[in-house]
Short mmCIF file of C-alpha atoms and ligand atoms in Angstrom, two decimals:
data_model
loop_
_atom_site.label_atom_id
_atom_site.label_comp_id
_atom_site.label_asym_id
_atom_site.label_seq_id
_atom_site.Cartn_x
_atom_site.Cartn_y
_atom_site.Cartn_z
CA MET A 243 135.98 -14.58 -85.88
CA LEU A 244 136.23 -16.09 -89.32
CA ASN A 245 133.03 -18.04 -89.05
CA ARG A 246 131.41 -15.85 -91.65
CA ARG A 247 128.40 -18.09 -91.80
CA SER A 248 126.91 -16.37 -88.78
CA PHE A 249 127.05 -13.04 -90.62
CA LEU A 250 125.33 -14.26 -93.72
CA SER A 251 121.81 -13.14 -94.28
CA LYS A 252 119.22 -15.75 -95.23
CA SER A 253 119.12 -14.47 -98.77
CA THR A 254 122.90 -14.76 -99.11
CA ALA A 255 122.72 -18.31 -97.84
CA ALA A 256 120.03 -19.06 -100.41
CA THR A 257 122.21 -17.60 -103.16
CA LEU A 258 125.10 -19.75 -102.03
CA ALA A 259 122.90 -22.83 -102.10
CA MET A 260 122.02 -21.98 -105.69
CA LEU A 261 125.63 -21.36 -106.62
CA PHE A 262 127.08 -24.45 -105.03
CA GLY A 263 124.11 -26.75 -105.38
CA SER A 264 121.97 -27.69 -102.40
CA SER A 265 122.46 -31.19 -101.10
CA VAL A 266 120.15 -33.92 -102.26
CA ALA A 267 118.99 -35.79 -99.17
CA GLN A 268 119.80 -32.89 -96.85
CA LYS A 269 117.65 -34.50 -94.17
CA LYS A 270 119.54 -37.74 -94.29
CA ILE A 271 122.83 -35.90 -93.90
CA LYS A 272 121.59 -33.92 -90.93
CA ALA A 273 120.69 -37.06 -89.06
CA GLN A 274 124.19 -38.42 -89.42
CA THR A 275 126.21 -35.26 -89.11
CA THR A 276 128.80 -35.06 -86.37
CA PRO A 277 128.33 -31.98 -84.17
CA GLU A 278 130.13 -28.78 -85.07
CA ASN A 279 133.38 -28.46 -83.20
CA ASN A 280 133.93 -25.48 -80.96
CA LEU A 281 136.45 -22.85 -81.84
CA ILE A 282 139.85 -23.52 -80.38
CA SER A 283 142.85 -21.39 -79.85
CA GLY A 284 146.32 -22.75 -80.29
CA PRO A 285 147.80 -25.41 -82.50
CA LEU A 286 145.86 -28.24 -84.07
CA VAL A 287 146.60 -31.29 -86.21
CA ILE A 288 143.98 -33.34 -88.04
CA SER A 289 144.69 -36.38 -90.20
CA THR A 290 143.03 -39.32 -91.88
CA TRP A 291 142.57 -42.84 -90.49
CA ILE A 292 143.90 -44.49 -87.34
CA HIS A 293 147.55 -44.10 -88.32
CA GLY A 294 146.82 -40.38 -88.10
CA MET A 295 147.18 -40.78 -84.32
CA ALA A 296 150.93 -41.41 -84.52
CA ALA A 297 151.30 -38.90 -87.35
CA ASN A 298 149.54 -36.24 -85.25
CA GLU A 299 151.91 -36.89 -82.34
CA ALA A 300 154.95 -36.36 -84.56
CA ALA A 301 153.43 -33.24 -86.12
CA MET A 302 152.42 -31.74 -82.78
CA GLU A 303 155.92 -32.31 -81.42
CA VAL A 304 157.28 -30.08 -84.18
CA ILE A 305 154.64 -27.42 -83.52
CA LEU A 306 155.19 -27.39 -79.76
CA LYS A 307 158.87 -26.79 -80.34
CA GLY A 308 157.87 -23.67 -82.26
CA GLY A 309 158.13 -25.26 -85.71
CA ARG A 310 156.21 -24.28 -88.83
CA ALA A 311 153.00 -26.06 -89.77
CA VAL A 312 154.60 -27.22 -93.02
CA ASP A 313 157.45 -28.92 -91.13
CA ALA A 314 154.90 -30.48 -88.80
CA ALA A 315 152.81 -31.77 -91.71
CA GLU A 316 155.85 -33.33 -93.38
CA ALA A 317 157.12 -34.87 -90.13
CA GLY A 318 153.67 -36.24 -89.36
CA VAL A 319 153.06 -38.08 -92.61
CA ARG A 320 156.59 -39.47 -92.67
CA VAL A 321 155.53 -41.74 -89.79
CA PRO A 322 153.11 -43.93 -91.80
CA GLU A 323 155.38 -43.64 -94.85
CA ALA A 324 158.09 -45.48 -92.91
CA ASP A 325 155.69 -48.01 -91.33
CA PRO A 326 155.80 -51.34 -93.23
CA GLU A 327 152.49 -52.37 -91.59
CA ASN A 328 150.63 -49.55 -93.30
CA MET A 329 149.69 -51.05 -96.65
CA SER A 330 148.64 -47.92 -98.49
CA VAL A 331 151.47 -45.49 -97.78
CA GLY A 332 155.21 -45.60 -98.55
CA LEU A 333 157.13 -48.68 -97.43
CA GLY A 334 154.87 -51.74 -97.39
CA GLY A 335 152.26 -50.16 -99.67
CA LEU A 336 150.28 -52.55 -101.84
CA PRO A 337 151.63 -52.63 -105.39
CA ASP A 338 149.93 -52.01 -108.70
CA ARG A 339 148.77 -54.95 -110.79
CA ASP A 340 152.32 -55.39 -112.16
CA GLY A 341 153.73 -55.73 -108.64
CA LYS A 342 155.25 -52.23 -108.55
CA VAL A 343 154.76 -49.92 -105.56
CA THR A 344 154.22 -46.42 -106.97
CA LEU A 345 153.77 -43.41 -104.72
CA ASP A 346 151.86 -40.13 -104.94
CA ALA A 347 152.36 -37.23 -102.51
CA CYS A 348 151.92 -33.49 -102.19
CA ILE A 349 152.48 -30.69 -99.72
CA MET A 350 151.29 -27.07 -99.38
CA ASP A 351 152.58 -24.36 -97.08
CA GLU A 352 151.03 -21.26 -95.59
CA LYS A 353 152.28 -19.07 -98.44
CA GLY A 354 150.38 -21.05 -101.05
CA ASN A 355 153.50 -22.84 -102.26
CA ALA A 356 152.96 -26.40 -103.41
CA GLY A 357 155.08 -29.41 -104.30
CA SER A 358 154.12 -32.80 -105.58
CA VAL A 359 155.41 -36.11 -106.90
CA CYS A 360 153.45 -38.84 -108.60
CA PHE A 361 154.13 -42.33 -109.95
CA LEU A 362 157.35 -42.35 -107.93
CA GLU A 363 159.03 -45.70 -107.25
CA ASN A 364 161.64 -46.91 -104.74
CA ILE A 365 161.71 -43.91 -102.38
CA VAL A 366 160.17 -44.28 -98.91
CA HIS A 367 159.54 -40.63 -98.14
CA ALA A 368 157.70 -39.35 -101.19
CA ILE A 369 156.47 -36.40 -99.11
CA SER A 370 160.00 -35.16 -98.55
CA VAL A 371 160.67 -35.33 -102.28
CA ALA A 372 157.49 -33.29 -102.83
CA ARG A 373 158.76 -30.83 -100.21
CA LEU A 374 162.00 -30.38 -102.15
CA VAL A 375 160.10 -29.91 -105.41
CA MET A 376 158.26 -27.10 -103.63
CA ASP A 377 161.28 -25.56 -101.93
CA THR A 378 164.05 -25.96 -104.49
CA THR A 379 162.52 -25.98 -107.97
CA PRO A 380 160.36 -23.59 -110.00
CA HIS A 381 157.88 -26.45 -110.53
CA VAL A 382 154.95 -27.94 -108.65
CA MET A 383 154.91 -31.54 -109.82
CA LEU A 384 157.44 -34.15 -110.93
CA ALA A 385 156.38 -37.57 -112.21
CA GLY A 386 157.74 -41.09 -112.54
CA SER A 387 161.36 -41.55 -113.56
CA GLY A 388 161.90 -37.78 -113.51
CA ALA A 389 160.75 -37.62 -109.89
CA LEU A 390 163.02 -40.55 -109.03
CA GLN A 391 165.99 -38.93 -110.77
CA PHE A 392 165.33 -35.71 -108.84
CA ALA A 393 165.10 -37.63 -105.54
CA LEU A 394 168.38 -39.44 -106.18
CA GLU A 395 170.06 -36.15 -107.07
CA LYS A 396 168.86 -34.78 -103.75
CA GLY A 397 170.45 -37.68 -101.88
CA PHE A 398 167.49 -40.01 -101.31
CA GLN A 399 168.32 -43.72 -101.28
CA LYS A 400 166.67 -46.20 -103.62
CA GLU A 401 164.84 -48.92 -101.66
CA ASN A 402 162.60 -51.86 -102.36
CA LEU A 403 159.19 -50.83 -101.02
CA LEU A 404 157.46 -54.15 -101.71
CA THR A 405 157.43 -56.03 -98.39
CA GLU A 406 156.86 -59.80 -98.21
CA LYS A 407 153.40 -59.15 -96.74
CA ALA A 408 152.39 -56.84 -99.59
CA LYS A 409 153.84 -59.23 -102.17
CA LYS A 410 151.76 -62.05 -100.71
CA ARG A 411 148.60 -59.94 -100.94
CA TRP A 412 149.44 -59.15 -104.58
CA GLU A 413 150.01 -62.82 -105.36
CA GLU A 414 146.65 -63.70 -103.79
CA TRP A 415 145.00 -60.92 -105.79
CA LYS A 416 146.56 -62.19 -109.04
CA ILE A 417 144.65 -65.49 -108.75
CA GLU A 418 141.41 -63.71 -109.64
CA SER A 419 142.86 -60.36 -110.78
CA LYS A 420 139.52 -58.75 -110.04
CA TYR A 421 139.73 -55.09 -110.87
CA GLN A 422 137.34 -53.83 -108.26
CA PRO A 423 137.60 -51.08 -105.67
CA VAL A 424 137.58 -52.00 -101.97
CA PRO A 425 135.82 -49.34 -99.94
CA ASN A 426 137.56 -48.79 -96.58
CA ILE A 427 140.83 -49.12 -94.69
CA GLU A 428 141.29 -52.55 -96.28
CA ASN A 429 142.37 -50.59 -99.33
CA HIS A 430 142.29 -46.86 -98.64
CA ASP A 431 144.50 -45.61 -95.90
CA THR A 432 146.18 -42.65 -97.46
CA ILE A 433 147.40 -40.17 -94.92
CA GLY A 434 146.25 -36.59 -95.40
CA LEU A 435 147.17 -34.18 -92.62
CA ILE A 436 146.47 -30.50 -91.96
CA ALA A 437 148.34 -28.62 -89.26
CA ILE A 438 147.94 -25.20 -87.62
CA ASP A 439 151.05 -23.95 -85.85
CA GLN A 440 151.46 -21.55 -82.94
CA GLN A 441 151.47 -18.60 -85.33
CA GLY A 442 148.09 -19.71 -86.64
CA ASN A 443 149.54 -20.67 -90.03
CA ILE A 444 148.04 -23.61 -91.90
CA SER A 445 149.83 -26.22 -94.03
CA GLY A 446 149.09 -29.74 -95.19
CA ALA A 447 150.54 -32.93 -96.61
CA CYS A 448 149.11 -36.00 -98.30
CA THR A 449 150.90 -39.24 -99.24
CA THR A 450 149.88 -42.66 -100.51
CA SER A 451 150.76 -45.72 -102.54
CA GLY A 452 147.32 -45.25 -104.07
CA MET A 453 144.68 -47.74 -104.99
CA ALA A 454 145.89 -51.31 -104.56
CA PHE A 455 146.44 -53.29 -107.79
CA LYS A 456 145.78 -50.24 -109.96
CA ILE A 457 146.87 -50.19 -113.61
CA HIS A 458 150.59 -49.43 -113.85
CA GLY A 459 150.88 -45.69 -114.40
CA ARG A 460 147.65 -44.77 -112.65
CA VAL A 461 147.88 -41.59 -110.57
CA GLY A 462 145.19 -40.78 -108.02
CA ASP A 463 143.95 -37.65 -106.31
CA SER A 464 146.56 -37.55 -103.56
CA PRO A 465 149.34 -35.68 -105.45
CA ILE A 466 146.92 -33.37 -107.27
CA ILE A 467 146.81 -29.96 -105.63
CA GLY A 468 143.14 -29.18 -105.05
CA ALA A 469 142.04 -32.82 -105.26
CA GLY A 470 143.84 -34.74 -102.50
CA LEU A 471 144.88 -31.61 -100.62
CA PHE A 472 144.31 -27.90 -100.59
CA VAL A 473 145.35 -25.19 -98.17
CA ASP A 474 144.62 -21.49 -98.21
CA ASN A 475 146.11 -19.81 -95.17
CA GLU A 476 143.36 -17.18 -95.12
CA VAL A 477 140.60 -19.78 -95.07
CA GLY A 478 141.64 -23.28 -94.01
CA GLY A 479 142.68 -26.64 -95.40
CA ALA A 480 141.15 -29.90 -96.54
CA THR A 481 142.38 -33.32 -97.55
CA ALA A 482 140.84 -36.46 -98.99
CA THR A 483 141.08 -40.21 -98.91
CA GLY A 484 139.24 -42.89 -100.85
CA THR A 485 138.60 -43.56 -104.51
CA GLY A 486 140.82 -40.93 -106.06
CA GLU A 487 138.92 -40.82 -109.34
CA LEU A 488 135.80 -39.55 -107.58
CA VAL A 489 137.79 -36.90 -105.73
CA MET A 490 139.64 -35.77 -108.87
CA ARG A 491 136.47 -35.36 -110.90
CA THR A 492 135.12 -32.91 -108.33
CA LEU A 493 138.44 -31.33 -107.27
CA GLY A 494 137.24 -32.16 -103.78
CA SER A 495 139.73 -30.51 -101.42
CA PHE A 496 139.68 -27.26 -103.36
CA LEU A 497 135.89 -27.40 -103.31
CA VAL A 498 135.85 -27.84 -99.52
CA VAL A 499 138.15 -24.86 -99.02
CA GLU A 500 136.19 -22.68 -101.45
CA LEU A 501 132.96 -23.55 -99.67
CA MET A 502 134.55 -22.55 -96.38
CA ARG A 503 135.71 -19.30 -97.99
CA ASN A 504 132.08 -18.65 -98.82
CA GLY A 505 130.83 -19.19 -95.30
CA TYR A 506 130.34 -22.93 -94.96
CA THR A 507 131.59 -24.49 -91.73
CA PRO A 508 134.22 -27.21 -92.28
CA GLN A 509 131.55 -29.80 -91.47
CA LYS A 510 129.02 -28.48 -93.99
CA ALA A 511 131.74 -28.02 -96.60
CA CYS A 512 132.82 -31.68 -96.27
CA GLU A 513 129.19 -32.79 -96.53
CA GLU A 514 128.59 -30.75 -99.66
CA ALA A 515 131.77 -32.07 -101.29
CA VAL A 516 130.64 -35.66 -100.60
CA MET A 517 127.20 -34.83 -101.99
CA ARG A 518 128.74 -33.69 -105.30
CA ILE A 519 130.04 -37.23 -105.62
CA VAL A 520 126.81 -38.80 -104.42
CA LYS A 521 124.81 -36.90 -107.06
CA SER A 522 126.75 -38.26 -109.98
CA ASN A 523 127.55 -41.82 -108.93
CA LYS A 524 125.22 -44.78 -108.63
CA ASN A 525 127.45 -47.55 -107.29
CA LEU A 526 128.26 -45.75 -104.05
CA LYS A 527 128.52 -48.84 -101.90
CA ASP A 528 131.64 -49.90 -103.83
CA HIS A 529 133.37 -46.65 -102.98
CA GLN A 530 134.60 -44.68 -100.06
CA VAL A 531 135.60 -41.02 -100.10
CA GLY A 532 136.35 -39.20 -96.87
CA TYR A 533 137.16 -35.54 -96.37
CA ILE A 534 138.57 -33.77 -93.34
CA ALA A 535 138.79 -30.00 -93.04
CA VAL A 536 139.78 -27.23 -90.69
CA ASN A 537 139.22 -23.50 -90.96
CA LYS A 538 141.35 -20.60 -89.83
CA ALA A 539 139.42 -20.41 -86.56
CA GLY A 540 140.25 -24.02 -85.74
CA GLU A 541 136.79 -25.46 -86.39
CA THR A 542 137.01 -28.94 -87.89
CA GLY A 543 134.74 -31.17 -89.93
CA SER A 544 134.63 -34.46 -91.77
CA PHE A 545 132.26 -36.46 -93.92
CA CYS A 546 132.42 -39.61 -96.00
CA ILE A 547 130.30 -41.78 -98.27
CA GLN A 548 129.94 -44.81 -96.06
CA PRO A 549 130.65 -45.77 -92.45
CA GLY A 550 134.18 -46.90 -91.74
CA PHE A 551 136.21 -43.73 -92.18
CA ASN A 552 137.81 -42.20 -89.11
CA TYR A 553 140.30 -39.46 -88.44
CA ALA A 554 142.66 -38.31 -85.72
CA LEU A 555 142.28 -34.87 -84.17
CA PHE A 556 144.91 -33.37 -81.88
CA LYS A 557 143.74 -30.18 -80.24
CA ASP A 558 143.68 -28.66 -76.75
CA GLY A 559 146.41 -31.09 -75.73
CA LYS A 560 144.42 -34.23 -76.62
CA ASN A 561 144.82 -36.59 -79.55
CA VAL A 562 141.62 -38.53 -80.28
CA LEU A 563 140.28 -40.82 -82.98
CA ILE A 564 136.85 -39.82 -84.28
CA ASP A 565 134.41 -41.74 -86.48
CA SER A 566 133.30 -39.61 -89.39
CA GLY A 567 129.66 -39.04 -90.20
CA SER A 568 128.65 -40.66 -93.47
CA TYR A 569 126.07 -40.39 -96.25
CA LEU A 570 125.10 -44.08 -96.37
N1 LIG B 653 142.99 -41.55 -102.61
C1 LIG B 653 143.94 -42.60 -102.86
C2 LIG B 653 144.02 -42.85 -104.34
O1 LIG B 653 142.99 -42.89 -104.99
C3 LIG B 653 143.62 -43.88 -102.23
C4 LIG B 653 143.36 -43.88 -100.78
O2 LIG B 653 142.89 -42.93 -100.19
O3 LIG B 653 143.68 -44.90 -100.18
O4 LIG B 653 145.08 -43.09 -104.83
#
């Protein structure tokens, strides 16, 4: 019903291409594009990387009990946040170059409310702090020691997030201290999750410990509304993983949602958002950026710079891991 693309005349499509920039290497993209997903009815959860599988299960459980998409999104991403084996989210996340684990997270509900924390230390569930920023304050974003103070006031416990395993990786890194991005799950395994509940409402959450061995104080795309995550209940939602700087410069998740608003399928919208990055960056092989998106009709899409990005999709009662199409 909301797949407006089918109603667009050729001339409108041409105008859109002019407005949003047509993709360089369109042919190359087509060859690697994953097929468009069919419309679905009923709830859906989509999230980044393999740990999205467990996150989707937790989110779907909330939805099937009649819960709101925003509760499902929060419950879902709390799973990798608490998992010490996941080295890019919450507990067990790789530290910055000073050995400090600093977290970024944000959440958006179906009413367009948003909450976010960045540069937060010593709290496992950054997403739940972001949720409380959204629900209980007049603000959208709290940072650093202010975010920690707020969390403690709300009853969160201070914990050491640096596991022995992560500390060892940091100590190995310090030998060379090479400040260089690592493209795939070795370094980027932020969880971004979008959920559609039984009422058809859309919400999303995104949480990460960010780029490993970053400069102390660095904040990535993940807590930035519109960069790491964006949801518009009339249109759909999108979330990002990968080199945050590339996502922030193009306000990637907002871009994906706006493209969908203007008739792009989620798949084409993710491709176009990746192409914005491709057009202005030469050293692509050093970087990964992956987008996932879903529209109000339940169509999904994903695209990334290079092979290696996958995402979990729970719909029609099945939770599956899917390799994303890529530019390279
Ligand atoms: N996007 C995250 C950041 O730049 C990293 C990631 O996806 O792993 O902080």
